[in-house]
Tab-separated table of C-alpha atoms in Angstrom:
chain	number	residue	atom	x	y	z
N	243	UNK	CA	-16.916	3.118	-42.632
N	244	UNK	CA	-18.267	4.118	-39.198
N	245	UNK	CA	-17.233	7.485	-37.991
N	246	UNK	CA	-17.234	9.270	-34.602
N	247	UNK	CA	-17.601	13.004	-34.731
N	248	UNK	CA	-17.427	15.595	-32.023
N	249	UNK	CA	-19.776	18.351	-32.652
N	250	UNK	CA	-20.620	21.474	-30.852
N	251	UNK	CA	-23.839	23.569	-30.959
N	252	UNK	CA	-24.353	26.875	-29.151
N	253	UNK	CA	-26.660	26.439	-26.163
N	254	UNK	CA	-28.855	29.322	-27.240
N	255	UNK	CA	-29.719	27.233	-30.346
N	256	UNK	CA	-30.347	24.013	-28.458
N	257	UNK	CA	-31.206	23.542	-24.778
N	258	UNK	CA	-30.827	24.966	-21.271
N	259	UNK	CA	-29.612	28.364	-22.424
N	260	UNK	CA	-31.489	30.313	-19.843
N	261	UNK	CA	-30.670	27.848	-17.015
N	262	UNK	CA	-26.960	28.288	-17.913
N	263	UNK	CA	-27.261	32.017	-17.900
N	264	UNK	CA	-29.088	32.296	-14.655
N	265	UNK	CA	-27.144	29.564	-12.679
N	266	UNK	CA	-23.447	30.245	-12.271
N	267	UNK	CA	-20.767	27.483	-12.466
N	268	UNK	CA	-23.228	24.811	-13.535
N	269	UNK	CA	-21.834	21.521	-14.994
N	270	UNK	CA	-24.199	19.652	-17.269
N	271	UNK	CA	-23.696	16.078	-18.568
N	272	UNK	CA	-26.158	13.738	-20.166
N	273	UNK	CA	-26.430	10.261	-18.609
N	274	UNK	CA	-25.284	8.052	-21.357
N	275	UNK	CA	-28.113	6.495	-23.347
N	276	UNK	CA	-27.036	4.682	-26.449
N	277	UNK	CA	-30.057	4.884	-28.779
N	278	UNK	CA	-30.889	6.701	-31.927
N	279	UNK	CA	-34.567	7.234	-31.210
N	280	UNK	CA	-34.803	10.989	-30.385
N	281	UNK	CA	-37.368	10.372	-27.731
N	282	UNK	CA	-34.976	8.233	-25.663
N	283	UNK	CA	-31.470	9.915	-26.261
N	284	UNK	CA	-31.381	12.639	-23.684
N	285	UNK	CA	-33.947	12.227	-20.909
N	286	UNK	CA	-31.472	11.940	-18.015
N	287	UNK	CA	-29.207	14.872	-17.154
N	288	UNK	CA	-26.588	15.299	-14.357
N	289	UNK	CA	-26.072	18.898	-13.020
N	290	UNK	CA	-22.915	19.615	-10.961
N	291	UNK	CA	-22.326	22.583	-8.807
N	292	UNK	CA	-21.961	23.947	-5.307
N	293	UNK	CA	-24.949	24.044	-2.783
N	294	UNK	CA	-26.060	27.610	-3.622
N	295	UNK	CA	-25.916	26.868	-7.398
N	296	UNK	CA	-28.091	23.743	-7.112
N	297	UNK	CA	-30.484	25.308	-4.739
N	298	UNK	CA	-31.526	27.738	-7.631
N	299	UNK	CA	-31.588	24.909	-10.213
N	300	UNK	CA	-35.329	23.966	-9.786
N	301	UNK	CA	-36.412	27.569	-10.369
N	302	UNK	CA	-34.107	27.779	-13.399
N	303	UNK	CA	-35.514	24.649	-14.916
N	304	UNK	CA	-39.057	25.747	-14.269
N	305	UNK	CA	-38.377	28.976	-16.257
N	306	UNK	CA	-36.264	27.479	-18.977
N	307	UNK	CA	-38.265	27.538	-22.262
N	308	UNK	CA	-36.376	24.411	-23.521
N	309	UNK	CA	-37.646	22.236	-20.737
N	310	UNK	CA	-41.323	20.978	-20.746
N	311	UNK	CA	-41.208	18.959	-17.504
N	312	UNK	CA	-38.480	18.017	-14.969
N	313	UNK	CA	-38.156	15.545	-12.150
N	314	UNK	CA	-35.444	15.303	-9.574
N	315	UNK	CA	-34.247	11.679	-9.411
N	316	UNK	CA	-31.105	11.718	-7.268
N	317	UNK	CA	-29.476	14.327	-5.020
N	318	UNK	CA	-25.887	13.771	-4.157
N	319	UNK	CA	-25.144	17.079	-2.477
N	320	UNK	CA	-22.952	18.430	-5.285
N	321	UNK	CA	-24.625	16.565	-8.102
N	322	UNK	CA	-28.163	16.072	-9.073
N	323	UNK	CA	-29.714	13.731	-11.574
N	324	UNK	CA	-32.960	14.966	-13.339
N	325	UNK	CA	-35.260	13.393	-15.839
N	326	UNK	CA	-36.202	16.117	-18.400
N	327	UNK	CA	-38.903	16.301	-21.014
N	328	UNK	CA	-37.723	18.650	-23.765
N	329	UNK	CA	-39.924	20.905	-25.861
N	330	UNK	CA	-40.433	20.200	-29.523
N	331	UNK	CA	-37.657	22.531	-30.771
N	332	UNK	CA	-35.048	20.533	-28.784
N	333	UNK	CA	-36.309	17.080	-29.938
N	334	UNK	CA	-36.372	18.275	-33.536
N	335	UNK	CA	-32.699	19.170	-33.198
N	336	UNK	CA	-31.874	15.727	-31.687
N	337	UNK	CA	-33.704	14.264	-34.502
N	338	UNK	CA	-31.449	16.163	-36.985
N	339	UNK	CA	-28.429	14.650	-35.318
N	340	UNK	CA	-29.785	11.054	-35.226
N	341	UNK	CA	-31.965	10.662	-38.338
N	342	UNK	CA	-29.047	8.993	-40.283
N	343	UNK	CA	-29.273	6.208	-37.703
N	344	UNK	CA	-26.544	7.899	-35.789
N	345	UNK	CA	-26.077	7.414	-32.000
N	346	UNK	CA	-25.373	10.114	-29.533
N	347	UNK	CA	-22.577	8.532	-27.342
N	348	UNK	CA	-22.390	11.416	-24.971
N	349	UNK	CA	-23.200	15.040	-24.622
N	350	UNK	CA	-22.184	17.733	-22.132
N	351	UNK	CA	-22.037	21.509	-21.812
N	352	UNK	CA	-18.762	23.406	-22.303
N	353	UNK	CA	-19.191	27.106	-21.483
N	354	UNK	CA	-21.973	28.360	-23.779
N	355	UNK	CA	-21.912	25.397	-26.089
N	356	UNK	CA	-23.226	21.773	-26.041
N	357	UNK	CA	-20.611	19.209	-27.102
N	358	UNK	CA	-21.677	15.885	-28.699
N	359	UNK	CA	-19.904	12.702	-29.617
N	360	UNK	CA	-21.919	11.075	-32.329
N	361	UNK	CA	-21.356	7.637	-33.930
N	362	UNK	CA	-22.406	7.682	-37.589
N	363	UNK	CA	-22.614	4.482	-39.567
N	364	UNK	CA	-20.974	5.977	-42.555
N	365	UNK	CA	-18.919	9.196	-43.214
N	366	UNK	CA	-21.533	10.243	-45.766
N	367	UNK	CA	-24.042	10.237	-42.935
N	368	UNK	CA	-22.074	12.789	-41.081
N	369	UNK	CA	-21.794	14.984	-44.193
N	370	UNK	CA	-25.618	14.663	-44.705
N	371	UNK	CA	-26.385	15.495	-41.104
N	372	UNK	CA	-24.166	18.524	-41.157
N	373	UNK	CA	-25.674	19.866	-44.356
N	374	UNK	CA	-29.151	19.346	-43.166
N	375	UNK	CA	-28.478	20.906	-39.781
N	376	UNK	CA	-26.827	24.020	-41.243
N	377	UNK	CA	-29.614	24.417	-43.748
N	378	UNK	CA	-32.035	24.495	-40.729
N	379	UNK	CA	-30.008	27.402	-39.214
N	380	UNK	CA	-27.984	25.477	-36.676
N	381	UNK	CA	-24.355	26.559	-36.034
N	382	UNK	CA	-22.680	23.151	-35.959
N	383	UNK	CA	-18.888	23.039	-35.476
N	384	UNK	CA	-17.157	19.669	-36.240
N	385	UNK	CA	-14.177	19.653	-33.957
N	386	UNK	CA	-12.861	16.214	-34.462
N	387	UNK	CA	-13.517	13.158	-36.642
N	388	UNK	CA	-12.353	9.517	-36.046
N	389	UNK	CA	-12.691	6.743	-38.563
N	390	UNK	CA	-13.629	3.575	-36.816
N	391	UNK	CA	-11.622	0.734	-38.482
N	392	UNK	CA	-11.814	-2.893	-37.672
N	393	UNK	CA	-9.904	-2.343	-34.372
N	394	UNK	CA	-11.304	-0.762	-31.303
N	395	UNK	CA	-8.448	1.766	-30.879
N	396	UNK	CA	-10.071	3.835	-33.632
N	397	UNK	CA	-12.578	4.956	-30.999
N	398	UNK	CA	-9.692	6.768	-29.085
N	399	UNK	CA	-7.663	8.025	-31.884
N	400	UNK	CA	-4.628	5.681	-31.194
N	401	UNK	CA	-2.408	4.101	-33.776
N	402	UNK	CA	-2.303	0.281	-33.909
N	403	UNK	CA	1.164	0.279	-32.305
N	404	UNK	CA	0.044	2.602	-29.495
N	405	UNK	CA	-2.996	0.560	-28.771
N	406	UNK	CA	-1.145	-2.770	-28.676
N	407	UNK	CA	1.559	-1.335	-26.487
N	408	UNK	CA	-0.993	-0.028	-23.975
N	409	UNK	CA	-2.752	-3.333	-23.899
N	410	UNK	CA	0.487	-5.170	-23.340
N	411	UNK	CA	1.607	-2.769	-20.656
N	412	UNK	CA	-1.665	-3.137	-18.856
N	413	UNK	CA	-1.683	-6.939	-19.122
N	414	UNK	CA	1.859	-7.293	-17.825
N	415	UNK	CA	1.333	-5.014	-14.849
N	416	UNK	CA	3.260	-1.958	-15.913
N	417	UNK	CA	0.422	0.246	-14.511
N	418	UNK	CA	0.189	-1.626	-11.220
N	419	UNK	CA	1.272	-0.002	-7.993
N	420	UNK	CA	3.910	-1.147	-7.371
N	421	UNK	CA	4.647	-2.129	-10.948
N	422	UNK	CA	4.898	-5.755	-11.821
N	423	UNK	CA	7.185	-4.988	-14.848
N	424	UNK	CA	9.458	-2.020	-15.443
N	425	UNK	CA	9.954	-0.263	-18.738
N	426	UNK	CA	13.211	-1.987	-19.551
N	427	UNK	CA	11.611	-5.456	-19.188
N	428	UNK	CA	8.561	-4.304	-21.124
N	429	UNK	CA	10.710	-2.941	-23.967
N	430	UNK	CA	12.530	-6.266	-24.198
N	431	UNK	CA	9.169	-8.096	-24.245
N	432	UNK	CA	8.005	-5.931	-27.047
N	433	UNK	CA	11.263	-6.075	-28.987
N	434	UNK	CA	11.766	-2.278	-29.137
N	435	UNK	CA	14.259	0.102	-27.517
N	436	UNK	CA	13.571	1.700	-24.127
N	437	UNK	CA	13.521	5.143	-25.874
N	438	UNK	CA	11.030	3.932	-28.515
N	439	UNK	CA	8.731	2.515	-25.764
N	440	UNK	CA	9.029	5.692	-23.712
N	441	UNK	CA	8.118	7.824	-26.760
N	442	UNK	CA	5.229	5.518	-27.786
N	443	UNK	CA	3.721	5.483	-24.330
N	444	UNK	CA	4.084	9.235	-24.006
N	445	UNK	CA	2.270	9.815	-27.320
N	446	UNK	CA	-0.455	7.295	-26.418
N	447	UNK	CA	-0.997	8.909	-23.111
N	448	UNK	CA	-1.090	12.349	-24.662
N	449	UNK	CA	-3.715	11.180	-27.199
N	450	UNK	CA	-5.929	9.610	-24.452
N	451	UNK	CA	-5.665	12.784	-22.337
N	452	UNK	CA	-6.619	14.964	-25.295
N	453	UNK	CA	-9.557	12.680	-26.042
N	454	UNK	CA	-10.645	12.855	-22.490
N	455	UNK	CA	-10.463	16.606	-21.862
N	456	UNK	CA	-10.714	17.621	-25.554
N	457	UNK	CA	-8.064	20.372	-25.636
N	458	UNK	CA	-8.219	20.437	-29.394
N	459	UNK	CA	-4.475	19.867	-30.004
N	460	UNK	CA	-3.714	18.126	-33.251
N	461	UNK	CA	-0.169	17.114	-32.597
N	462	UNK	CA	1.388	14.298	-34.621
N	463	UNK	CA	0.726	10.998	-32.994
C-alpha cells in the first residue's frame, strides 16, 4: 500500500547549512517537482525574507559548499526563485530518499532541519530507505506516516466520514461568503445531528490545519 512519510534531516547533513547560518530569517521551500530522478527533484528553490536578508543571499550561496552553481530566475521583492545545481553529496542523499521509486512531494526548511514529504509505493520501501539512510550516517526522523488507501482523503489524514462531510459542505455552499447553506440544513441533508456535524467539521478542520502547519499533535481524529 502506498505511503506518505514526513521526514526531517538536519541541514548540516544535507544542504544550505552555511547559507542558513549566515543569512538570518531565511525561508526556504522547494518548488514542487514531482519526479523520482534525483537529477530533477530539487533544482528550483524559493527563498523568502526581508530586503536586507535577500541582499546577502547571492554571497551566501556562492560560499555555500552544498551549492555547485546557482542562477536567479525571479525576484519578487520579498521572495526569490533560484535554480541550483547541488554538489555530489547532496544528490547522493536525494538518491537515498528516492531510489525505492519514491517521489519527493515537497521539501522545505524548518529551523535547522529540512522537512520532506515523500510518497513511497509500499510501506516496505519506506523501511528500506530509512535503514539505508541511517546506515550511511544520516539522522532521519520520521515524524508522520499516512497510508494511502483507495480514497484521496488518505493524503490528508482524514477519516472517510470527515472527507465526505467536507466535500458535501463545499459542494452545497457551506463555505461560501455569505453561506448558501447553514449548519442546521447541512446536518439535515447528511442525516446527522447538528452537534455531530459541528464536531466532525471541527476535527476535520483541526486535521487539515495540523497537516498544513505540522504542529505534530496526534489527537484522536
